[in-house]
Short mmCIF file of C-alpha atoms in Angstrom, two decimals:
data_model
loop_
_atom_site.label_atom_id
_atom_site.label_comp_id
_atom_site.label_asym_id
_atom_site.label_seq_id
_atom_site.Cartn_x
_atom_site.Cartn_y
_atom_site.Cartn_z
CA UNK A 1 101.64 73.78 94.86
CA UNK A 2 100.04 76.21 97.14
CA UNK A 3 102.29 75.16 100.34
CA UNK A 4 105.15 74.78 98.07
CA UNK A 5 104.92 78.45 96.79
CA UNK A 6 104.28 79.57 100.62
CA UNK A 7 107.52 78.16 101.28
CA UNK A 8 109.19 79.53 98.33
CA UNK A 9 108.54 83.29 99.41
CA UNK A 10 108.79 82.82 103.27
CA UNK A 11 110.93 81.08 105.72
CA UNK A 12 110.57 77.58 106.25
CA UNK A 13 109.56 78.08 109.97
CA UNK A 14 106.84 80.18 109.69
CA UNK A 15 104.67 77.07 107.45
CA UNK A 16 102.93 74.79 109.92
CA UNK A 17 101.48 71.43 108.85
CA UNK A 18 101.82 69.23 111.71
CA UNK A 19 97.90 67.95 111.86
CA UNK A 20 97.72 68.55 115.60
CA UNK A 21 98.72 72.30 115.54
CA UNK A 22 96.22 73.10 112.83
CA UNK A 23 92.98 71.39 115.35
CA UNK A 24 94.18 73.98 117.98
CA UNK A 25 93.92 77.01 115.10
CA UNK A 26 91.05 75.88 113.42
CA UNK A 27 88.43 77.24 115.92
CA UNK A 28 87.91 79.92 118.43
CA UNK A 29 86.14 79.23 121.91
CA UNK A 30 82.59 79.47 120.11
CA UNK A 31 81.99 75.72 120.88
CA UNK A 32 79.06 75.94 118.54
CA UNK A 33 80.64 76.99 115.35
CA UNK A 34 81.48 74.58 113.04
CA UNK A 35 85.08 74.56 111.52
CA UNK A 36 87.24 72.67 109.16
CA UNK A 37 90.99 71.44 109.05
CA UNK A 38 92.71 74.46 107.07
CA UNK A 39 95.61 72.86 104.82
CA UNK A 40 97.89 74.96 106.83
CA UNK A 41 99.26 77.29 109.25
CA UNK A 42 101.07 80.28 108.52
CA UNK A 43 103.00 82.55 111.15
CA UNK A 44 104.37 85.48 109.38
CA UNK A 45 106.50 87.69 111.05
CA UNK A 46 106.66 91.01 109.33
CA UNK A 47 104.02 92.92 107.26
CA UNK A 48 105.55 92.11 104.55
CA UNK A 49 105.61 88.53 105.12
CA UNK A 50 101.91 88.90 105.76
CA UNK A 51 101.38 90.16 102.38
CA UNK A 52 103.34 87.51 100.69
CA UNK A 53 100.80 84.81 102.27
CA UNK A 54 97.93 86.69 100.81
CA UNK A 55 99.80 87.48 97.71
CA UNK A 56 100.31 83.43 97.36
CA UNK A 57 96.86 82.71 98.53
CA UNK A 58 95.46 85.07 95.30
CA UNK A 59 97.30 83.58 93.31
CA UNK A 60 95.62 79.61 94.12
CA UNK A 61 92.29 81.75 94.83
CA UNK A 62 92.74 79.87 98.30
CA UNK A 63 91.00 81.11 101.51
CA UNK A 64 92.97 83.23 104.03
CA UNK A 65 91.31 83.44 107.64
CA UNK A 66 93.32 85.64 109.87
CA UNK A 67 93.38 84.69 113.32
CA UNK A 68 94.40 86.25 116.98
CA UNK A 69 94.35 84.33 119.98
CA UNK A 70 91.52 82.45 119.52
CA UNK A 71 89.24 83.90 122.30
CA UNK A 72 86.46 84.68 120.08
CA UNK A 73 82.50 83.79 120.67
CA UNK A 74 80.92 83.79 117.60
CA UNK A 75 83.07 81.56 115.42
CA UNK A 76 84.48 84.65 113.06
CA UNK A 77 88.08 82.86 113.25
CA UNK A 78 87.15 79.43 112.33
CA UNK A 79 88.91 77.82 109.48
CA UNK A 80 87.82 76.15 105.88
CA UNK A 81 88.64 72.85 104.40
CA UNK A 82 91.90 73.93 102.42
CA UNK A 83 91.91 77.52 103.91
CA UNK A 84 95.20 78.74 105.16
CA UNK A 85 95.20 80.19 108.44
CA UNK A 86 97.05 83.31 109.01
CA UNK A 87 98.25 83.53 112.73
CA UNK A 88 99.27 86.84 114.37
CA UNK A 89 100.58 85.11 117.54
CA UNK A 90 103.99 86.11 116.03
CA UNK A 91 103.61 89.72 115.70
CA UNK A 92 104.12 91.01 119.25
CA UNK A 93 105.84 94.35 119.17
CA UNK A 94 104.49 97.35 120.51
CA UNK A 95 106.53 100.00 118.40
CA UNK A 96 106.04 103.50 119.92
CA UNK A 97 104.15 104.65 123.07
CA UNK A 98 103.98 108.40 122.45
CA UNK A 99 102.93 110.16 125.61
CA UNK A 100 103.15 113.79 123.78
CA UNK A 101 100.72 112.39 121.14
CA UNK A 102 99.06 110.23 123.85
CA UNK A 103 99.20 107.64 121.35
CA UNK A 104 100.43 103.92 120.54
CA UNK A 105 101.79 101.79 117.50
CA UNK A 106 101.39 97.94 118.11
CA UNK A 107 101.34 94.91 115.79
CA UNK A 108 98.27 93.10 115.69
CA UNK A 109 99.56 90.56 118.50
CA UNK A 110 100.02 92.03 121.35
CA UNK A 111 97.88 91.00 124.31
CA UNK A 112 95.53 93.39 125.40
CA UNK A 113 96.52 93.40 128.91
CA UNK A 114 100.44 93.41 128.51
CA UNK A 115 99.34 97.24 126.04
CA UNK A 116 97.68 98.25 129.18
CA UNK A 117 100.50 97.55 131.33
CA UNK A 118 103.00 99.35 129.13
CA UNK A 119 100.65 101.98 129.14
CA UNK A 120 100.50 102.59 132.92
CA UNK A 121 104.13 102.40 132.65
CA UNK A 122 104.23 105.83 131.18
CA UNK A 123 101.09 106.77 132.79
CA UNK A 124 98.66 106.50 130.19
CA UNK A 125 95.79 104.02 130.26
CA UNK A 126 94.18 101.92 126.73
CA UNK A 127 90.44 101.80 127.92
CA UNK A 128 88.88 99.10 126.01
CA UNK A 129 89.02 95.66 128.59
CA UNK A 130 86.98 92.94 126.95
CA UNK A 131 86.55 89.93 129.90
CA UNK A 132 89.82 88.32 127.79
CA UNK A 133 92.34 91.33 128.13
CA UNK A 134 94.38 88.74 129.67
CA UNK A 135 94.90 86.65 126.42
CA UNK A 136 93.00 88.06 123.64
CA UNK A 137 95.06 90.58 121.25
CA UNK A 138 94.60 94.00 119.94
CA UNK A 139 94.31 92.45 116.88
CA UNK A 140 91.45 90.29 117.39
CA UNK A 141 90.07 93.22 119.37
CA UNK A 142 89.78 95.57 116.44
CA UNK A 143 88.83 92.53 114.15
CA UNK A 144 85.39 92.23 116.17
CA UNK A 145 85.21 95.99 117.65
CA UNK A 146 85.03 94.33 121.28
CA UNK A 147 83.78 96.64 123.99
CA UNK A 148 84.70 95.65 127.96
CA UNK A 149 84.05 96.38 131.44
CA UNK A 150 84.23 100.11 131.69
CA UNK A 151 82.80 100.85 127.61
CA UNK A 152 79.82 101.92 129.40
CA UNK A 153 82.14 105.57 130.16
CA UNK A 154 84.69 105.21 127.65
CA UNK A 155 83.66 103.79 124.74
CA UNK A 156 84.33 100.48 122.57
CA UNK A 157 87.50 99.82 120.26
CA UNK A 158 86.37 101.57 117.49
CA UNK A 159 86.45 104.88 119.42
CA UNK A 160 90.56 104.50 120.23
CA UNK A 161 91.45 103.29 116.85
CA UNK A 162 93.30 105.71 114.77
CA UNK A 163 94.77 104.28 112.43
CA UNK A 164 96.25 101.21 110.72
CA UNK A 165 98.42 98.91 108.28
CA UNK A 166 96.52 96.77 106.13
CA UNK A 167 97.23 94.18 103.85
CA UNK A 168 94.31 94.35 100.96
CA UNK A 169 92.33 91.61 99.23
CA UNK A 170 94.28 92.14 96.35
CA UNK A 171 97.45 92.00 98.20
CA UNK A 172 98.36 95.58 98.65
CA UNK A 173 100.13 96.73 101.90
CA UNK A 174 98.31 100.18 102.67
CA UNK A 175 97.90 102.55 105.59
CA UNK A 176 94.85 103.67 106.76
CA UNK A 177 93.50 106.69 109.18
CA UNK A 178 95.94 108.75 110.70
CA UNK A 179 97.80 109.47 114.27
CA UNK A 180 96.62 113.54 114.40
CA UNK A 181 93.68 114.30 116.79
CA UNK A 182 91.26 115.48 114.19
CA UNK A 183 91.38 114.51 110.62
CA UNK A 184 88.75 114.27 107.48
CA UNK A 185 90.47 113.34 104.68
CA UNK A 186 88.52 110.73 102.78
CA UNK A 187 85.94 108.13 104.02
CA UNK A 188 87.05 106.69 107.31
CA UNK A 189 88.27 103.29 105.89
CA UNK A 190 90.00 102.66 109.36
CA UNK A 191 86.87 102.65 110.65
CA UNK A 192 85.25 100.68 108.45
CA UNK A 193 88.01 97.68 109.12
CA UNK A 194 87.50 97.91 112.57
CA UNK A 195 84.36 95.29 113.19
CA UNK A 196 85.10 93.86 110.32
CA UNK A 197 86.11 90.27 111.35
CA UNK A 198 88.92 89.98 109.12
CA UNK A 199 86.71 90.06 105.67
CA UNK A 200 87.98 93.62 104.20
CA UNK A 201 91.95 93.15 104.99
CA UNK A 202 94.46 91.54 107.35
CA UNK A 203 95.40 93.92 109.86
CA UNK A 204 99.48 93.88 110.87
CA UNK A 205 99.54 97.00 112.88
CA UNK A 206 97.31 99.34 114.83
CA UNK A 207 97.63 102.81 115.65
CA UNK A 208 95.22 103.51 118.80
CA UNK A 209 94.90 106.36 121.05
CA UNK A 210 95.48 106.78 124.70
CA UNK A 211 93.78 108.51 127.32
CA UNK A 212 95.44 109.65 130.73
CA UNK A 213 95.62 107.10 133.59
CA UNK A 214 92.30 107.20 135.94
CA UNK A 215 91.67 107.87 139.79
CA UNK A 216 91.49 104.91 141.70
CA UNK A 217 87.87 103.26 141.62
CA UNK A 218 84.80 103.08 144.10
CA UNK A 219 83.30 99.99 143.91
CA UNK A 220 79.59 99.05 144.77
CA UNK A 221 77.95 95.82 145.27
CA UNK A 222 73.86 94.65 146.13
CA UNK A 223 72.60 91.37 146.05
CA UNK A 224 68.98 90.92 144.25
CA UNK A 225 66.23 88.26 143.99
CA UNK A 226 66.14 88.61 140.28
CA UNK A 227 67.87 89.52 137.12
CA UNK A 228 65.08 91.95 136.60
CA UNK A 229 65.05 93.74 140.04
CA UNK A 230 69.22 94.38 139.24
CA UNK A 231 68.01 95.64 135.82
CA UNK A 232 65.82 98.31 137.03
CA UNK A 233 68.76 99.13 139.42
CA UNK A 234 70.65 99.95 136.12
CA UNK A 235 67.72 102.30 134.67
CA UNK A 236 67.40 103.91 137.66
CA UNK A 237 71.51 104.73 137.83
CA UNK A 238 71.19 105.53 134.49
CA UNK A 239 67.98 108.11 135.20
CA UNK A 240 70.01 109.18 137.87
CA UNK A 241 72.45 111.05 135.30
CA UNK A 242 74.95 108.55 136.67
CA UNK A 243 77.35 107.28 134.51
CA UNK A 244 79.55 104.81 135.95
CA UNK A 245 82.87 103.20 134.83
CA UNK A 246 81.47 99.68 135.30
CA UNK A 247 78.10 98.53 135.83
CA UNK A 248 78.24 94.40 135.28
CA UNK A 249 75.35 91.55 135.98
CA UNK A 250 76.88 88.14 137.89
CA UNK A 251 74.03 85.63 138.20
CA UNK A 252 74.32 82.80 140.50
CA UNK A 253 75.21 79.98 138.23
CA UNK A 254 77.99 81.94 137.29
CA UNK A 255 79.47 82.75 140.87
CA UNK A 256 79.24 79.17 142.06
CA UNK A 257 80.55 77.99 138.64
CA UNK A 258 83.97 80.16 139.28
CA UNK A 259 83.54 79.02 142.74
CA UNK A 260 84.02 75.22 142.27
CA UNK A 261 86.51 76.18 139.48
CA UNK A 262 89.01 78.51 141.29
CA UNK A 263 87.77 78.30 145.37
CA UNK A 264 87.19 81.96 145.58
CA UNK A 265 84.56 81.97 148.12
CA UNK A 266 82.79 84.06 145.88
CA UNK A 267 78.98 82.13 146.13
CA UNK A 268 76.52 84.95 147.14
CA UNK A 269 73.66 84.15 148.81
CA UNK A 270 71.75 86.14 145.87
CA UNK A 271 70.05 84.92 142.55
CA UNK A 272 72.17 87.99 141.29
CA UNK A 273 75.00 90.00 141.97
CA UNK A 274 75.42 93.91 140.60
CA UNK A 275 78.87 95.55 140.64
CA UNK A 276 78.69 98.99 139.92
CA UNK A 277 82.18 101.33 139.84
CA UNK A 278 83.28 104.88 139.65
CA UNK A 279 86.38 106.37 139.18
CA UNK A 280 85.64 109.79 139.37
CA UNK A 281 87.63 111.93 141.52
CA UNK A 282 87.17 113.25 144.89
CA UNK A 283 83.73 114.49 145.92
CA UNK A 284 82.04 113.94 142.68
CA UNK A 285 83.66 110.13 143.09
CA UNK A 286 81.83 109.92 146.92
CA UNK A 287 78.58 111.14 145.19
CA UNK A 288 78.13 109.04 142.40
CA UNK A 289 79.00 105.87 145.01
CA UNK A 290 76.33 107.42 146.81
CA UNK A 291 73.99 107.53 144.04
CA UNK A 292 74.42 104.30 143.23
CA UNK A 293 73.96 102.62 146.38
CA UNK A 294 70.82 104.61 146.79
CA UNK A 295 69.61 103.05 143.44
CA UNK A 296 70.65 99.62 144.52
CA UNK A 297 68.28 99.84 147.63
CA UNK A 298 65.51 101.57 146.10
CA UNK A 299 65.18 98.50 143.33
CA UNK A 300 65.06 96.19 146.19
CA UNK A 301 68.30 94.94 147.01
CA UNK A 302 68.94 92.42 149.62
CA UNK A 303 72.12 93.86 150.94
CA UNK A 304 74.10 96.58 149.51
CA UNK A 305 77.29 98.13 150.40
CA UNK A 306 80.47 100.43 149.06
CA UNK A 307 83.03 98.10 149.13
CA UNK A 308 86.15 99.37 151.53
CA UNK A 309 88.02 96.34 150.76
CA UNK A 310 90.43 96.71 147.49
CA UNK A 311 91.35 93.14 147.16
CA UNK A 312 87.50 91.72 147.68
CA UNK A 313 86.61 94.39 144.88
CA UNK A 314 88.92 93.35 142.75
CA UNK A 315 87.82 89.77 143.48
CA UNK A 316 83.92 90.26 142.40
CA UNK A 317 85.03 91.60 139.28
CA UNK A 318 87.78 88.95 138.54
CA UNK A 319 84.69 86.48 138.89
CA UNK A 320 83.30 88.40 136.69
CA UNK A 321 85.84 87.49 133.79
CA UNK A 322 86.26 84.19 134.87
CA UNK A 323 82.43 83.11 134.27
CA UNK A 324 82.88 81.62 130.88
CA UNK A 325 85.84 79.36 131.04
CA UNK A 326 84.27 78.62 134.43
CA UNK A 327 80.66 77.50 132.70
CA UNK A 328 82.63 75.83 130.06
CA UNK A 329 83.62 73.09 132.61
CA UNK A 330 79.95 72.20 133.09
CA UNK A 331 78.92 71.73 129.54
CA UNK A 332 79.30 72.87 125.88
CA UNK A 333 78.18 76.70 126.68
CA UNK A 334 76.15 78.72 123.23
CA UNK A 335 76.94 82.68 123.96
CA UNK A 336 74.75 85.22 123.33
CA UNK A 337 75.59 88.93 122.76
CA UNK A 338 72.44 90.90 122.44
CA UNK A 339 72.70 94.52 123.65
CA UNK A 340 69.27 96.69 124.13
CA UNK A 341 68.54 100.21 124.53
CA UNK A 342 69.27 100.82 128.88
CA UNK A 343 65.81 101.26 129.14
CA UNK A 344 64.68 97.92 127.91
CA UNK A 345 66.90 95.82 129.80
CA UNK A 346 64.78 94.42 132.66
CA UNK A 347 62.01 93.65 130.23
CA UNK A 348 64.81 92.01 127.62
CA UNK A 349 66.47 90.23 131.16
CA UNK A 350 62.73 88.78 131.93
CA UNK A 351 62.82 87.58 128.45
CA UNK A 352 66.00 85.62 128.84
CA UNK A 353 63.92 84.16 131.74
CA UNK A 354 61.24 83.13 129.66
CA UNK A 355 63.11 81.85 127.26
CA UNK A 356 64.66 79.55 129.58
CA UNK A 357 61.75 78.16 131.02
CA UNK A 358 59.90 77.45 127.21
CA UNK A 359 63.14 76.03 126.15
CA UNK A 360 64.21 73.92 129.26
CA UNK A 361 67.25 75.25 129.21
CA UNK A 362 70.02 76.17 132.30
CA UNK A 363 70.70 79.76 131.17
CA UNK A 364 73.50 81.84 133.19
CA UNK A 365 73.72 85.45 133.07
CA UNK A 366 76.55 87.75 132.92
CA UNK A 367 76.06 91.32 131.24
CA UNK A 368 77.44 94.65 130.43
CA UNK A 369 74.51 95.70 132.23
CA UNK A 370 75.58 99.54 131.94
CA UNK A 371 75.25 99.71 128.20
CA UNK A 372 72.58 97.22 127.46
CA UNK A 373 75.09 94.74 126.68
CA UNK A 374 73.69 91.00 127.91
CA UNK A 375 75.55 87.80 127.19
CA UNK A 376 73.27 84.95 128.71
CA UNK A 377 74.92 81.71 128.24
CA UNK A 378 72.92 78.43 127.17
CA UNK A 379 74.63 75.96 128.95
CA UNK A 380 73.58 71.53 127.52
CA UNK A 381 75.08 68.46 128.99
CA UNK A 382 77.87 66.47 126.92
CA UNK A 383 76.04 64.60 124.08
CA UNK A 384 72.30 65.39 125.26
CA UNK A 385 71.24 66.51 121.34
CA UNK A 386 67.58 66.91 122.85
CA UNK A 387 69.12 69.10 125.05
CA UNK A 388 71.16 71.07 122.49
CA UNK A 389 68.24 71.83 120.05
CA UNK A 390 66.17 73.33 123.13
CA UNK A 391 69.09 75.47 123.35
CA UNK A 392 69.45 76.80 120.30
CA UNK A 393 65.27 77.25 120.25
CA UNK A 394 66.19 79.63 122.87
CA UNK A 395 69.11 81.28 121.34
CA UNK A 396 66.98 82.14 118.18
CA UNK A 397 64.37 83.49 120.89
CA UNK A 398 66.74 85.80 122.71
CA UNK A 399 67.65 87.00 119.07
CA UNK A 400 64.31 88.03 118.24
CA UNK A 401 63.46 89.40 121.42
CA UNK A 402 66.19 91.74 121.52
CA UNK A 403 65.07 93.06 117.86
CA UNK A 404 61.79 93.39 118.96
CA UNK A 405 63.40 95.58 121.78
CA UNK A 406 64.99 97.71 119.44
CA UNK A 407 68.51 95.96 120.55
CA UNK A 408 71.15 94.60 118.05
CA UNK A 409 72.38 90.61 117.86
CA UNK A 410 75.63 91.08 118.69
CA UNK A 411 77.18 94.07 120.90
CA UNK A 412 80.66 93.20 120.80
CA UNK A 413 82.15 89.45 120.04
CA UNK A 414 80.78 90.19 115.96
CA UNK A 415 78.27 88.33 113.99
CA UNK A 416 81.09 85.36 112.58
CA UNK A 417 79.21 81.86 111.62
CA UNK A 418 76.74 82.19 114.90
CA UNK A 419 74.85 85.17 114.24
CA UNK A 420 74.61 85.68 110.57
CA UNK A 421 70.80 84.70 110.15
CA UNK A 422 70.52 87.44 112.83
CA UNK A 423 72.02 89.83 110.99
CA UNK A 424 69.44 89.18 108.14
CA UNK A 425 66.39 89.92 110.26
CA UNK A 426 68.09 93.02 112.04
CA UNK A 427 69.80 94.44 108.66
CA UNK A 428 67.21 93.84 105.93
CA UNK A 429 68.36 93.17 102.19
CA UNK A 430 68.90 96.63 101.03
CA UNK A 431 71.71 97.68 103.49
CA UNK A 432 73.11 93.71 103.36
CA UNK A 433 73.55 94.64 99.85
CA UNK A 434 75.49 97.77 100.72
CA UNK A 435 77.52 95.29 102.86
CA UNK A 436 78.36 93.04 99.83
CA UNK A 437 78.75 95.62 98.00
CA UNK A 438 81.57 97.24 100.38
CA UNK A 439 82.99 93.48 100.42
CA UNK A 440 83.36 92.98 97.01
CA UNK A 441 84.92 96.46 96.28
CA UNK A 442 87.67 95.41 98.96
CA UNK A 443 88.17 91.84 98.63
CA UNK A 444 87.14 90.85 94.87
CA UNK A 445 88.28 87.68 94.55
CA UNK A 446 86.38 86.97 98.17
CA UNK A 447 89.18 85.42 99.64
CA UNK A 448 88.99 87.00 103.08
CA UNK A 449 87.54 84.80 105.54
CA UNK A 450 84.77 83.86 103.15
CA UNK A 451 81.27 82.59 104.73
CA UNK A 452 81.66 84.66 107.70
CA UNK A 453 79.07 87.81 109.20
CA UNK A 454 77.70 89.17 105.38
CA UNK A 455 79.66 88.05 102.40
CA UNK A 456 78.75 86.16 99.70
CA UNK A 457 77.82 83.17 101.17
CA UNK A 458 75.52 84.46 103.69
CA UNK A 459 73.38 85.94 100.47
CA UNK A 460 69.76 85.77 100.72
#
């Protein structure tokens, strides 16, 4: 009954059973997560259309887990047995780029990169640049609040949302926020449904605000004998009063995993490279460049340079985004996301160390090192189960250590199915109560993307 009423309120096209299509939207890249065959696919095409699947879905009391472009880490997009999935892939449009308002109006499907693009267009820039700009969608951006390269000056999602349309748990279509510059009118519920991992609502357009296009950028690189020595380059940029527009951790295992992948050349003769940017203009640009080259030495680096080369810039960092799909060749790859205070991240990158040698486990590095922001990745042959409980040993480690750090278990890719025992320790039952409590108020018949980050089925 449930795919017959679908059908009844929508266009046939837009209802997907074909087996083989619902494996490749069951899942997002978190390797680790488990997931389930939903019974199907749906591809709405409207917000209105959107709200009809929901609508349906109350109706059965079925699941409805929204999905993006699949790029996620941390499982949040994974299906249920008899769940539909709600795809976004079809809602592409960017509606308005306003450059009086400095503003834009985009459905939940447009690719992060292809937003930017249009931006530049009309000289205006969208700062938030997660490492999957190039595929993931502003959708599944706000969904998980993802951060980026150059957050470490500007700032996560959260802080360029401004509104949105929303369809409810009880199948309302509702706006929330605003587009005026200021604005207190009510609790922030925009806010509240950005991070949210598609448990409060299913987003169908965004409202975000722009900034003005940047100066060109100064790019900085050092080689160092250890993730720790490039951390304490980071505290001492930060000490400096420096703050840069990207400041990002490449380990070896990373560089000669992109290496054999893509033949870049790229294979530093370094347990660690740092890449450190500024785009500030002019003199103040020259100094901060300055600054942090002087902090790169002064921690110890090997060899450190301002790059004068564009297109061998733009190369390191490129590496840089291509480090996961690269490790994913080698081996089922478990991501972390921890993210520490700036001044504890040597001590929390000599703990990912340590971890690795208790656990026996090949661990690559790759890190927002700017912001705190560390994503070590636990990397287990095919089918070595010894090797995959060692693994996740470790992973729980890293968890702790960054509490015990004063850090958080997830800085950007969202708690999903892989970090919700995390969230107990760092959240505590009173305020995962609050959580529920929010939940239930929004979605009362719980069925938003059930099981995932705090709901009811992560209850203690």
């Amino acid at each position: 009954m449930l795919i017959e009423d679908l059908l009844a309120g929508l266009p046939e096209d837009r209802v997907v059973r074909d087996p083989d299509v619902l494996r490749g939207y069951a899942h997002d890249e978190a390797e680790w997560a488990p997931w389930e065959l939903p019974a199907v696919l749906v591809r709405p095409h409207s917000a209105e259309e959107a709200r009809t699947v929901v609508r349906t879905c109350l109706r059965h009391r079925v699941p409805v887990v929204t999905r993006g472009a699949g790029t996620g880490l941390s499982g949040g997009a994974n299906a249920l047995a008899g769940c539909v999935v709600l795809s976004t892939d079809r809602l592409t449009a960017i509606r308005e780029i306003n450059t009086v308002e400095r503003l834009a109006v985009v459905q939940p499907g447009v690719v992060n990169e292809d937003l930017r693009a249009v931006c530049a267009e009309h000289g205006l820039w969208y700062p938030p640049d997660p490492a999957s700009s190039p595929w993931s969608t502003i959708g599944g951006n706000v969904a998980t609040n993802a951060g980026g390269v150059c957050c470490v000056k500007y700032g996560v999602t959260r802080d360029y949302v401004l509104g949105m349309q929303v369809v409810t748990g009880t199948g309302e279509l509702v706006r929330l926020g605003r587009r005026t510059a200021k604005g207190v009118a009510g609790y922030d519920l925009a806010g509240l449904l950005v991070g949210s991992e598609g448990t409060l609502g299913v987003i169908t357009e965004v409202t975000v605000r722009l900034r003005a296009q940047r100066a060109p950028e100064r790019t900085v690189a050092g080689y160092f004998g250890s993730t720790g020595a490039a951390g304490e380059a980071a505290a001492a940029i930060a000490a400096a009063g420096v703050v840069p527009s990207a400041l990002e951790l490449v380990d070896r295992h990373c560089l000669a995993a992109v290496d054999a992948w893509k033949n870049m050349g790229l294979s530093a003769d370094a347990e660690v490279v740092l890449l450190g940017r500024t785009d500030a203009p002019g003199a103040l640009g020259e100094h901060e460049a300055a600054t942090m080259l002087d902090c790169f030495e002064r921690a110890g680096a090997s060899w450190a340079v301002q790059s004068s080369d564009q297109a061998e810039a733009d190369a390191l960092f490129a590496a840089r985004r291509l480090a996961y799909p690269a490790l994913e060749r080698l081996g089922p790859v478990l991501t972390e996301d921890v993210c520490v205070p700036t001044g504890a991240v040597a001590r929390m990158l000599g703990r990912i160390e340590a971890a690795a040698r208790r656990h026996d486990t090949l661990i690559a590095n790759i890190a927002h090192i700017g912001d705190g922001n560390l994503h070590p990745l636990l990397i287990t042959p095919p089918g070595d189960e010894a090797a995959r409980a060692r693994a996740q040993a470790a992973f729980e480690q890293i968890i702790a250590d960054a509490l015990d750090l004063g850090g958080t278990v997830t800085g950007e890719h969202g708690v999903g199915l892989l970090k919700r025992s995390g969230l107990d320790r760092e959240l505590g039952p009173v305020v995962l109560d609050m959580h529920r409590a929010v939940k239930q108020a929004l979605d009362p018949h719980g069925i938003l993307n059930p099981g995932k980050v705090f709901d009811e089925r992560n209850s203690t």
